[in-house]
CSV table of N, CA and C in Angstrom, one decimal:
chain,number,residue,atom,x,y,z
A,1,MET,N,32.7,-2.0,10.2
A,1,MET,CA,32.3,-0.7,9.7
A,1,MET,C,31.3,-0.7,8.5
A,2,PRO,N,31.5,-1.6,7.5
A,2,PRO,CA,30.6,-1.6,6.4
A,2,PRO,C,29.1,-1.9,6.8
A,3,LYS,N,28.9,-2.7,7.8
A,3,LYS,CA,27.5,-2.9,8.3
A,3,LYS,C,27.0,-1.7,8.9
A,4,PHE,N,27.8,-0.9,9.6
A,4,PHE,CA,27.2,0.3,10.3
A,4,PHE,C,26.9,1.3,9.2
A,5,ILE,N,27.6,1.4,8.1
A,5,ILE,CA,27.3,2.3,7.0
A,5,ILE,C,26.0,1.8,6.4
A,6,GLU,N,25.8,0.5,6.2
A,6,GLU,CA,24.5,0.0,5.7
A,6,GLU,C,23.4,0.4,6.6
A,7,TYR,N,23.6,0.3,7.9
A,7,TYR,CA,22.6,0.6,8.9
A,7,TYR,C,22.2,2.1,8.7
A,8,LEU,N,23.2,3.0,8.6
A,8,LEU,CA,22.9,4.4,8.4
A,8,LEU,C,22.1,4.7,7.1
A,9,LYS,N,22.6,4.0,6.0
A,9,LYS,CA,21.9,4.2,4.7
A,9,LYS,C,20.5,3.7,4.8
A,10,ALA,N,20.2,2.6,5.5
A,10,ALA,CA,18.9,2.0,5.6
A,10,ALA,C,18.0,3.0,6.4
A,11,LEU,N,18.6,3.7,7.4
A,11,LEU,CA,17.8,4.6,8.2
A,11,LEU,C,17.3,5.8,7.3
A,12,VAL,N,18.2,6.3,6.5
A,12,VAL,CA,17.8,7.4,5.6
A,12,VAL,C,16.8,6.9,4.6
A,13,ILE,N,17.0,5.7,4.0
A,13,ILE,CA,16.0,5.2,3.1
A,13,ILE,C,14.6,5.0,3.7
A,14,ALA,N,14.6,4.4,4.9
A,14,ALA,CA,13.4,4.2,5.7
A,14,ALA,C,12.7,5.5,6.0
A,15,ILE,N,13.4,6.5,6.4
A,15,ILE,CA,12.8,7.8,6.7
A,15,ILE,C,12.1,8.3,5.4
A,16,LEU,N,12.8,8.3,4.3
A,16,LEU,CA,12.3,8.8,3.0
A,16,LEU,C,11.0,8.0,2.6
A,17,ILE,N,11.2,6.6,2.7
A,17,ILE,CA,10.0,5.8,2.3
A,17,ILE,C,8.8,6.0,3.2
A,18,ALA,N,9.0,6.2,4.5
A,18,ALA,CA,7.9,6.4,5.4
A,18,ALA,C,7.3,7.8,5.1
A,19,GLY,N,8.1,8.8,4.9
A,19,GLY,CA,7.5,10.1,4.5
A,19,GLY,C,6.7,10.1,3.2
A,20,ILE,N,7.3,9.5,2.2
A,20,ILE,CA,6.6,9.3,1.0
A,20,ILE,C,5.3,8.5,1.1
A,21,TYR,N,5.4,7.4,1.9
A,21,TYR,CA,4.2,6.6,2.2
A,21,TYR,C,3.1,7.5,2.8
A,22,GLY,N,3.5,8.3,3.8
A,22,GLY,CA,2.6,9.2,4.5
A,22,GLY,C,1.9,10.2,3.6
A,23,ALA,N,2.7,10.8,2.6
A,23,ALA,CA,2.2,11.7,1.7
A,23,ALA,C,1.1,11.0,0.8
A,24,ILE,N,1.4,9.8,0.3
A,24,ILE,CA,0.5,9.1,-0.5
A,24,ILE,C,-0.7,8.7,0.3
A,25,HIS,N,-0.5,8.2,1.5
A,25,HIS,CA,-1.6,7.8,2.4
A,25,HIS,C,-2.6,8.9,2.6
A,26,ASP,N,-2.0,10.1,2.8
A,26,ASP,CA,-2.9,11.2,3.1
A,26,ASP,C,-3.6,11.8,1.9
A,27,GLN,N,-3.0,11.5,0.7
A,27,GLN,CA,-3.8,11.8,-0.5
A,27,GLN,C,-5.0,10.9,-0.7
A,28,ILE,N,-4.8,9.6,-0.3
A,28,ILE,CA,-6.0,8.7,-0.3
A,28,ILE,C,-7.0,9.2,0.7
A,29,SER,N,-6.6,9.4,2.0
A,29,SER,CA,-7.5,9.8,3.0
A,29,SER,C,-8.2,11.1,2.7
A,30,PHE,N,-7.4,12.1,2.1
A,30,PHE,CA,-8.0,13.4,1.7
A,30,PHE,C,-9.2,13.2,0.8
A,31,THR,N,-9.1,12.2,-0.1
A,31,THR,CA,-10.1,11.9,-1.0
A,31,THR,C,-11.4,11.5,-0.3
A,32,PHE,N,-11.3,10.9,0.8
A,32,PHE,CA,-12.5,10.4,1.6
A,32,PHE,C,-13.0,11.5,2.5
A,33,SER,N,-12.1,12.4,3.1
A,33,SER,CA,-12.6,13.4,3.9
A,33,SER,C,-11.6,14.6,3.9
A,34,GLU,N,-11.9,15.6,3.1
A,34,GLU,CA,-11.1,16.8,3.1
A,34,GLU,C,-11.1,17.5,4.5
A,35,GLU,N,-12.3,17.4,5.1
A,35,GLU,CA,-12.4,18.0,6.4
A,35,GLU,C,-11.5,17.5,7.5
A,36,TYR,N,-11.1,16.2,7.3
A,36,TYR,CA,-10.1,15.7,8.3
A,36,TYR,C,-8.8,16.5,8.3
A,37,PHE,N,-8.6,17.1,7.2
A,37,PHE,CA,-7.4,18.0,7.1
A,37,PHE,C,-7.7,19.4,7.3
A,38,THR,N,-8.8,19.9,6.7
A,38,THR,CA,-9.1,21.3,6.9
A,38,THR,C,-9.6,21.7,8.3
A,39,ARG,N,-10.2,20.7,8.9
A,39,ARG,CA,-10.7,21.0,10.3
A,39,ARG,C,-9.9,20.4,11.4
A,40,PHE,N,-8.8,19.7,11.0
A,40,PHE,CA,-8.0,19.0,12.1
A,40,PHE,C,-6.5,19.1,11.8
A,41,LYS,N,-6.1,18.4,10.7
A,41,LYS,CA,-4.6,18.2,10.5
A,41,LYS,C,-3.9,19.5,10.2
A,42,PHE,N,-4.5,20.4,9.4
A,42,PHE,CA,-3.9,21.7,9.0
A,42,PHE,C,-3.7,22.5,10.3
A,43,ILE,N,-4.7,22.4,11.2
A,43,ILE,CA,-4.6,23.2,12.4
A,43,ILE,C,-3.6,22.5,13.3
A,44,GLN,N,-3.6,21.2,13.4
A,44,GLN,CA,-2.6,20.5,14.3
A,44,GLN,C,-1.2,20.8,13.9
A,45,PHE,N,-1.0,20.8,12.6
A,45,PHE,CA,0.4,21.1,12.1
A,45,PHE,C,0.7,22.5,11.8
A,46,ASN,N,-0.3,23.4,12.1
A,46,ASN,CA,-0.1,24.9,12.0
A,46,ASN,C,0.2,25.2,10.5
A,47,LEU,N,-0.5,24.7,9.6
A,47,LEU,CA,-0.3,25.0,8.1
A,47,LEU,C,-1.4,25.8,7.6
A,48,SER,N,-1.4,27.1,7.9
A,48,SER,CA,-2.5,28.0,7.5
A,48,SER,C,-2.4,28.2,5.9
A,49,TRP,N,-1.3,28.1,5.3
A,49,TRP,CA,-1.2,28.2,3.9
A,49,TRP,C,-1.8,27.0,3.1
A,50,ALA,N,-2.0,25.9,3.8
A,50,ALA,CA,-2.5,24.6,3.2
A,50,ALA,C,-4.0,24.8,2.7
A,51,TYR,N,-4.7,25.7,3.3
A,51,TYR,CA,-6.1,25.9,2.8
A,51,TYR,C,-6.1,26.4,1.3
A,52,GLU,N,-5.0,27.0,0.9
A,52,GLU,CA,-4.9,27.5,-0.5
A,52,GLU,C,-4.5,26.4,-1.4
A,53,SER,N,-3.8,25.4,-0.9
A,53,SER,CA,-3.3,24.2,-1.7
A,53,SER,C,-3.5,23.0,-0.9
A,54,PRO,N,-4.8,22.6,-0.7
A,54,PRO,CA,-5.1,21.5,0.3
A,54,PRO,C,-4.4,20.1,0.0
A,55,ARG,N,-4.3,19.8,-1.3
A,55,ARG,CA,-3.7,18.5,-1.6
A,55,ARG,C,-2.2,18.5,-1.3
A,56,LEU,N,-1.6,19.6,-1.5
A,56,LEU,CA,-0.2,19.8,-1.2
A,56,LEU,C,0.0,19.8,0.4
A,57,GLY,N,-0.9,20.5,1.0
A,57,GLY,CA,-0.9,20.5,2.5
A,57,GLY,C,-1.1,19.1,3.1
A,58,ALA,N,-2.0,18.3,2.5
A,58,ALA,CA,-2.3,17.0,2.9
A,58,ALA,C,-1.0,16.1,2.7
A,59,ALA,N,-0.3,16.3,1.6
A,59,ALA,CA,0.9,15.5,1.4
A,59,ALA,C,2.0,15.9,2.4
A,60,LEU,N,2.1,17.2,2.7
A,60,LEU,CA,3.1,17.6,3.7
A,60,LEU,C,2.7,17.0,5.1
A,61,VAL,N,1.4,17.1,5.4
A,61,VAL,CA,1.0,16.5,6.7
A,61,VAL,C,1.4,15.0,6.8
A,62,GLY,N,1.1,14.3,5.7
A,62,GLY,CA,1.4,12.9,5.6
A,62,GLY,C,2.9,12.7,5.8
A,63,PHE,N,3.8,13.5,5.2
A,63,PHE,CA,5.2,13.3,5.3
A,63,PHE,C,5.6,13.6,6.7
A,64,LEU,N,5.2,14.7,7.3
A,64,LEU,CA,5.6,15.1,8.6
A,64,LEU,C,5.0,14.1,9.7
A,65,ALA,N,3.9,13.5,9.4
A,65,ALA,CA,3.3,12.6,10.4
A,65,ALA,C,3.9,11.2,10.4
A,66,THR,N,4.7,10.9,9.4
A,66,THR,CA,5.2,9.5,9.3
A,66,THR,C,6.7,9.3,9.1
A,67,TRP,N,7.4,10.3,8.8
A,67,TRP,CA,8.9,10.1,8.6
A,67,TRP,C,9.5,9.5,9.8
A,68,TRP,N,9.1,9.9,11.0
A,68,TRP,CA,9.6,9.4,12.2
A,68,TRP,C,9.3,7.9,12.4
A,69,MET,N,8.2,7.4,11.8
A,69,MET,CA,8.0,6.0,11.9
A,69,MET,C,9.0,5.2,11.2
A,70,GLY,N,9.5,5.8,10.1
A,70,GLY,CA,10.6,5.1,9.4
A,70,GLY,C,11.9,5.1,10.2
A,71,LEU,N,12.1,6.1,11.0
A,71,LEU,CA,13.3,6.2,11.8
A,71,LEU,C,13.2,5.1,12.9
A,72,ILE,N,12.1,5.0,13.6
A,72,ILE,CA,11.9,4.1,14.6
A,72,ILE,C,11.9,2.6,14.1
A,73,LEU,N,11.2,2.4,13.0
A,73,LEU,CA,11.1,1.1,12.4
A,73,LEU,C,12.5,0.6,12.0
A,74,CYS,N,13.3,1.4,11.3
A,74,CYS,CA,14.6,1.0,10.8
A,74,CYS,C,15.6,1.0,11.9
A,75,SER,N,15.4,1.8,12.9
A,75,SER,CA,16.4,1.7,14.1
A,75,SER,C,16.3,0.4,14.7
A,76,ILE,N,15.1,-0.2,14.8
A,76,ILE,CA,14.9,-1.5,15.4
A,76,ILE,C,15.3,-2.6,14.4
A,77,LEU,N,14.7,-2.5,13.2
A,77,LEU,CA,15.0,-3.5,12.2
A,77,LEU,C,16.5,-3.6,11.9
A,78,GLY,N,17.2,-2.4,11.9
A,78,GLY,CA,18.6,-2.4,11.7
A,78,GLY,C,19.4,-3.2,12.6
A,79,VAL,N,19.0,-3.2,13.9
A,79,VAL,CA,19.7,-4.0,14.9
A,79,VAL,C,19.7,-5.4,14.5
A,80,PHE,N,18.5,-5.9,14.0
A,80,PHE,CA,18.4,-7.3,13.6
A,80,PHE,C,19.2,-7.5,12.3
A,81,GLY,N,19.4,-6.5,11.5
A,81,GLY,CA,20.2,-6.6,10.3
A,81,GLY,C,21.6,-6.9,10.6
A,82,PHE,N,22.1,-6.6,11.8
A,82,PHE,CA,23.5,-6.9,12.1
A,82,PHE,C,23.7,-8.4,12.3
A,83,LEU,N,22.6,-9.2,12.4
A,83,LEU,CA,22.7,-10.6,12.5
A,83,LEU,C,23.3,-11.3,11.2
A,84,PHE,N,23.2,-10.6,10.1
A,84,PHE,CA,23.6,-11.1,8.8
A,84,PHE,C,25.2,-11.1,8.7
A,85,ARG,N,25.7,-12.0,7.9
A,85,ARG,CA,27.1,-12.2,7.9
A,85,ARG,C,27.9,-11.0,7.3
A,86,ASP,N,27.3,-10.4,6.2
A,86,ASP,CA,28.1,-9.4,5.6
A,86,ASP,C,27.1,-8.2,5.3
A,87,SER,N,27.7,-7.1,4.9
A,87,SER,CA,26.9,-5.9,4.6
A,87,SER,C,26.0,-6.0,3.4
A,88,LYS,N,26.4,-6.8,2.4
A,88,LYS,CA,25.5,-7.0,1.3
A,88,LYS,C,24.2,-7.8,1.7
A,89,ALA,N,24.4,-8.8,2.4
A,89,ALA,CA,23.2,-9.6,2.9
A,89,ALA,C,22.3,-8.7,3.8
A,90,MET,N,23.0,-7.9,4.7
A,90,MET,CA,22.3,-7.0,5.6
A,90,MET,C,21.5,-6.0,4.8
A,91,ARG,N,22.1,-5.4,3.8
A,91,ARG,CA,21.4,-4.4,3.0
A,91,ARG,C,20.1,-5.0,2.3
A,92,ALA,N,20.3,-6.1,1.7
A,92,ALA,CA,19.2,-6.7,0.9
A,92,ALA,C,18.1,-7.1,1.9
A,93,SER,N,18.5,-7.7,3.0
A,93,SER,CA,17.5,-8.2,4.0
A,93,SER,C,16.7,-7.0,4.6
A,94,LEU,N,17.4,-5.9,5.0
A,94,LEU,CA,16.8,-4.8,5.6
A,94,LEU,C,15.8,-4.1,4.6
A,95,LEU,N,16.2,-4.0,3.3
A,95,LEU,CA,15.3,-3.4,2.4
A,95,LEU,C,14.0,-4.3,2.2
A,96,GLN,N,14.2,-5.6,2.2
A,96,GLN,CA,13.0,-6.5,2.1
A,96,GLN,C,12.1,-6.3,3.3
A,97,ALA,N,12.7,-6.2,4.5
A,97,ALA,CA,12.0,-6.1,5.7
A,97,ALA,C,11.2,-4.8,5.8
A,98,ILE,N,11.9,-3.7,5.3
A,98,ILE,CA,11.2,-2.4,5.3
A,98,ILE,C,10.0,-2.4,4.3
A,99,CYS,N,10.2,-3.0,3.1
A,99,CYS,CA,9.1,-3.1,2.2
A,99,CYS,C,8.0,-3.9,2.7
A,100,LEU,N,8.3,-5.0,3.4
A,100,LEU,CA,7.3,-5.8,4.0
A,100,LEU,C,6.5,-5.1,5.1
A,101,ALA,N,7.2,-4.3,5.9
A,101,ALA,CA,6.5,-3.5,6.9
A,101,ALA,C,5.6,-2.4,6.2
A,102,VAL,N,6.0,-1.8,5.1
A,102,VAL,CA,5.2,-0.9,4.4
A,102,VAL,C,3.9,-1.5,3.9
A,103,VAL,N,4.1,-2.7,3.3
A,103,VAL,CA,2.9,-3.4,2.8
A,103,VAL,C,1.9,-3.7,3.9
A,104,VAL,N,2.4,-4.2,5.0
A,104,VAL,CA,1.6,-4.5,6.2
A,104,VAL,C,0.9,-3.3,6.7
A,105,THR,N,1.6,-2.2,6.8
A,105,THR,CA,1.1,-0.9,7.2
A,105,THR,C,-0.1,-0.5,6.3
A,106,PHE,N,0.2,-0.5,5.0
A,106,PHE,CA,-0.8,-0.1,4.0
A,106,PHE,C,-2.1,-1.0,4.1
A,107,LEU,N,-1.9,-2.3,4.2
A,107,LEU,CA,-3.0,-3.2,4.2
A,107,LEU,C,-3.8,-3.0,5.5
A,108,THR,N,-3.1,-2.7,6.6
A,108,THR,CA,-3.8,-2.5,7.9
A,108,THR,C,-4.6,-1.2,7.8
A,109,GLY,N,-4.0,-0.2,7.2
A,109,GLY,CA,-4.8,1.1,7.1
A,109,GLY,C,-6.0,0.9,6.2
A,110,ILE,N,-5.9,0.2,5.1
A,110,ILE,CA,-7.0,0.0,4.2
A,110,ILE,C,-8.0,-0.9,5.0
A,111,GLY,N,-7.6,-1.8,5.8
A,111,GLY,CA,-8.5,-2.6,6.6
A,111,GLY,C,-9.2,-1.8,7.6
A,112,GLY,N,-8.6,-0.8,8.2
A,112,GLY,CA,-9.2,0.1,9.1
A,112,GLY,C,-10.3,0.9,8.4
A,113,LEU,N,-10.0,1.4,7.2
A,113,LEU,CA,-11.0,2.1,6.4
A,113,LEU,C,-12.2,1.2,6.0
A,114,ILE,N,-11.9,0.0,5.6
A,114,ILE,CA,-13.0,-0.9,5.3
A,114,ILE,C,-13.9,-1.2,6.5
A,115,TYR,N,-13.2,-1.4,7.6
A,115,TYR,CA,-13.9,-1.7,8.9
A,115,TYR,C,-14.8,-0.5,9.2
A,116,ALA,N,-14.3,0.7,9.1
A,116,ALA,CA,-15.0,1.9,9.3
A,116,ALA,C,-16.2,2.1,8.4
A,117,TYR,N,-16.1,1.7,7.2
A,117,TYR,CA,-17.2,1.8,6.3
A,117,TYR,C,-18.3,0.8,6.6
A,118,GLN,N,-17.9,-0.3,7.3
A,118,GLN,CA,-18.9,-1.3,7.7
A,118,GLN,C,-19.6,-0.9,9.0
A,119,THR,N,-18.9,-0.1,9.9
A,119,THR,CA,-19.4,0.1,11.2
A,119,THR,C,-19.8,1.6,11.5
A,120,VAL,N,-19.3,2.5,10.7
A,120,VAL,CA,-19.6,3.9,11.0
A,120,VAL,C,-20.5,4.4,9.9
A,121,ASN,N,-21.7,4.9,10.4
A,121,ASN,CA,-22.7,5.4,9.5
A,121,ASN,C,-23.5,6.5,10.2
A,122,SER,N,-24.5,7.1,9.6
A,122,SER,CA,-25.2,8.2,10.3
A,122,SER,C,-25.8,7.8,11.6
A,123,GLU,N,-26.1,6.5,11.7
A,123,GLU,CA,-26.8,6.0,12.9
A,123,GLU,C,-25.7,5.8,14.1
A,124,THR,N,-24.6,5.3,13.7
A,124,THR,CA,-23.5,5.0,14.7
A,124,THR,C,-22.6,6.2,15.0
A,125,ALA,N,-22.6,7.2,14.1
A,125,ALA,CA,-21.6,8.3,14.2
A,125,ALA,C,-21.7,9.0,15.6
A,126,GLU,N,-22.8,9.0,16.2
A,126,GLU,CA,-23.0,9.7,17.4
A,126,GLU,C,-22.0,9.2,18.5
A,127,SER,N,-21.8,7.9,18.5
A,127,SER,CA,-20.9,7.4,19.5
A,127,SER,C,-19.4,7.8,19.3
A,128,TYR,N,-19.1,8.4,18.1
A,128,TYR,CA,-17.7,8.8,17.8
A,128,TYR,C,-17.6,10.3,17.8
A,129,MET,N,-18.6,11.1,18.2
A,129,MET,CA,-18.6,12.5,18.1
A,129,MET,C,-17.5,13.2,18.9
A,130,GLN,N,-16.9,12.5,19.9
A,130,GLN,CA,-15.8,13.1,20.6
A,130,GLN,C,-14.6,13.2,19.8
A,131,TRP,N,-14.5,12.5,18.7
A,131,TRP,CA,-13.4,12.5,17.7
A,131,TRP,C,-13.5,13.7,16.7
A,132,VAL,N,-14.8,14.1,16.5
A,132,VAL,CA,-15.0,15.1,15.4
A,132,VAL,C,-14.8,16.5,15.9
A,133,HIS,N,-14.0,17.2,15.1
A,133,HIS,CA,-13.7,18.6,15.4
A,133,HIS,C,-14.8,19.6,15.0
A,134,PRO,N,-14.8,20.7,15.7
A,134,PRO,CA,-15.8,21.7,15.4
A,134,PRO,C,-15.9,22.1,13.9
A,135,GLY,N,-17.1,22.3,13.4
A,135,GLY,CA,-17.3,22.8,12.1
A,135,GLY,C,-17.3,21.7,11.0
A,136,VAL,N,-17.2,20.5,11.4
A,136,VAL,CA,-17.2,19.4,10.4
A,136,VAL,C,-18.6,19.1,10.0
A,137,THR,N,-18.8,19.1,8.7
A,137,THR,CA,-20.2,18.9,8.1
A,137,THR,C,-20.5,17.5,7.8
A,138,ASN,N,-19.4,16.7,7.6
A,138,ASN,CA,-19.6,15.3,7.3
A,138,ASN,C,-18.9,14.4,8.4
A,139,PRO,N,-19.5,14.3,9.6
A,139,PRO,CA,-18.8,13.6,10.6
A,139,PRO,C,-18.5,12.1,10.3
A,140,VAL,N,-19.4,11.5,9.5
A,140,VAL,CA,-19.2,10.1,9.2
A,140,VAL,C,-17.9,9.8,8.5
A,141,GLN,N,-17.7,10.6,7.4
A,141,GLN,CA,-16.4,10.5,6.7
A,141,GLN,C,-15.2,10.9,7.5
A,142,PHE,N,-15.3,11.9,8.3
A,142,PHE,CA,-14.3,12.3,9.2
A,142,PHE,C,-13.8,11.2,10.1
A,143,VAL,N,-14.8,10.5,10.7
A,143,VAL,CA,-14.5,9.4,11.6
A,143,VAL,C,-13.9,8.2,10.8
A,144,ARG,N,-14.4,7.9,9.7
A,144,ARG,CA,-13.9,6.8,8.9
A,144,ARG,C,-12.4,7.0,8.6
A,145,VAL,N,-12.1,8.3,8.2
A,145,VAL,CA,-10.7,8.6,7.9
A,145,VAL,C,-9.8,8.5,9.2
A,146,GLY,N,-10.4,8.9,10.3
A,146,GLY,CA,-9.7,8.7,11.6
A,146,GLY,C,-9.4,7.2,11.8
A,147,PHE,N,-10.3,6.4,11.5
A,147,PHE,CA,-10.1,4.9,11.7
A,147,PHE,C,-8.9,4.5,10.8
A,148,MET,N,-8.9,5.0,9.6
A,148,MET,CA,-7.8,4.6,8.6
A,148,MET,C,-6.5,5.1,9.2
A,149,HIS,N,-6.4,6.3,9.7
A,149,HIS,CA,-5.2,6.8,10.2
A,149,HIS,C,-4.7,6.0,11.5
A,150,ASN,N,-5.6,5.8,12.4
A,150,ASN,CA,-5.3,5.0,13.6
A,150,ASN,C,-4.8,3.6,13.2
A,151,ALA,N,-5.6,3.0,12.3
A,151,ALA,CA,-5.2,1.6,11.9
A,151,ALA,C,-3.8,1.6,11.2
A,152,SER,N,-3.5,2.6,10.5
A,152,SER,CA,-2.2,2.7,9.8
A,152,SER,C,-1.0,2.7,10.9
A,153,TYR,N,-1.2,3.4,12.0
A,153,TYR,CA,-0.2,3.4,13.0
A,153,TYR,C,-0.1,2.0,13.6
A,154,LEU,N,-1.2,1.4,13.9
A,154,LEU,CA,-1.2,0.0,14.4
A,154,LEU,C,-0.5,-0.9,13.3
A,155,GLY,N,-0.8,-0.6,12.1
A,155,GLY,CA,-0.1,-1.4,11.0
A,155,GLY,C,1.4,-1.2,11.0
A,156,GLY,N,1.8,0.0,11.4
A,156,GLY,CA,3.3,0.2,11.5
A,156,GLY,C,3.9,-0.7,12.6
A,157,ALA,N,3.2,-0.8,13.7
A,157,ALA,CA,3.7,-1.6,14.8
A,157,ALA,C,3.7,-3.1,14.4
A,158,ILE,N,2.6,-3.5,13.7
A,158,ILE,CA,2.5,-4.9,13.2
A,158,ILE,C,3.6,-5.1,12.2
A,159,GLY,N,3.7,-4.2,11.3
A,159,GLY,CA,4.8,-4.3,10.3
A,159,GLY,C,6.2,-4.4,10.8
A,160,LEU,N,6.4,-3.7,11.9
A,160,LEU,CA,7.7,-3.8,12.6
A,160,LEU,C,7.9,-5.2,13.1
A,161,PHE,N,6.9,-5.8,13.7
A,161,PHE,CA,6.9,-7.1,14.3
A,161,PHE,C,7.2,-8.1,13.1
A,162,VAL,N,6.4,-8.0,12.0
A,162,VAL,CA,6.6,-8.9,10.9
A,162,VAL,C,7.9,-8.7,10.3
A,163,GLY,N,8.5,-7.5,10.2
A,163,GLY,CA,9.8,-7.3,9.7
A,163,GLY,C,10.9,-8.0,10.5
A,164,ILE,N,10.7,-7.9,11.8
A,164,ILE,CA,11.7,-8.6,12.8
A,164,ILE,C,11.6,-10.1,12.6
A,165,LEU,N,10.4,-10.6,12.5
A,165,LEU,CA,10.2,-12.0,12.3
A,165,LEU,C,10.8,-12.5,11.0
A,166,PHE,N,10.6,-11.7,10.0
A,166,PHE,CA,11.2,-12.0,8.7
A,166,PHE,C,12.7,-12.1,8.7
A,167,LEU,N,13.3,-11.1,9.4
A,167,LEU,CA,14.8,-11.0,9.5
A,167,LEU,C,15.3,-12.2,10.3
A,168,VAL,N,14.7,-12.5,11.4
A,168,VAL,CA,15.2,-13.6,12.2
A,168,VAL,C,15.0,-14.9,11.5
A,169,VAL,N,13.9,-15.2,10.9
A,169,VAL,CA,13.7,-16.4,10.1
A,169,VAL,C,14.6,-16.5,9.0
A,170,LYS,N,14.8,-15.4,8.3
A,170,LYS,CA,15.8,-15.5,7.1
A,170,LYS,C,17.2,-15.8,7.6
A,171,ARG,N,17.6,-15.2,8.7
A,171,ARG,CA,18.9,-15.4,9.2
A,171,ARG,C,19.1,-16.9,9.7
A,172,VAL,N,18.1,-17.3,10.4
A,172,VAL,CA,18.2,-18.7,11.0
A,172,VAL,C,18.2,-19.7,9.9
A,173,ARG,N,17.4,-19.5,8.8
A,173,ARG,CA,17.4,-20.5,7.7
A,173,ARG,C,18.6,-20.3,6.8
A,174,GLY,N,19.3,-19.2,7.0
A,174,GLY,CA,20.5,-18.9,6.1
A,174,GLY,C,20.1,-18.6,4.7
A,175,ILE,N,18.9,-18.0,4.5
A,175,ILE,CA,18.4,-17.6,3.2
A,175,ILE,C,19.2,-16.4,2.7
């Protein structure tokens, strides 16, 4: 039973971490393209009030767009957490794996943004116009932020894999 309690606690922690991560992530991406939010995300999330407080709106979008990744990530990582002998080792290992997944997700998202800055410009933006929503005045930045967001979701999947690998290796080595 103590391990199951640790599993449930880890789920709550992972949901909160993922939501906070999303809020911070979207503050960063808002800096690069306000229009990604004002012409896309606020509409997608039906946040008409967000036009009055766009930074707050972007933070809420980030939280709403990522909390569920914490649920999925920890639901799976938590299963691997049951491999550990006791609840204390399980708790510490799960928190390490969650933090590792967050770091991988962040770095992958930043990598996506860097890649976009290297490949998306006024000359190449035309090939991405199907991504750009009506009324956008700076499609290059809009697409670059889209790359960052998509890379971050990919980073979440990679982070999950890295977290599983971390837990398995840690358990096998008895660390």
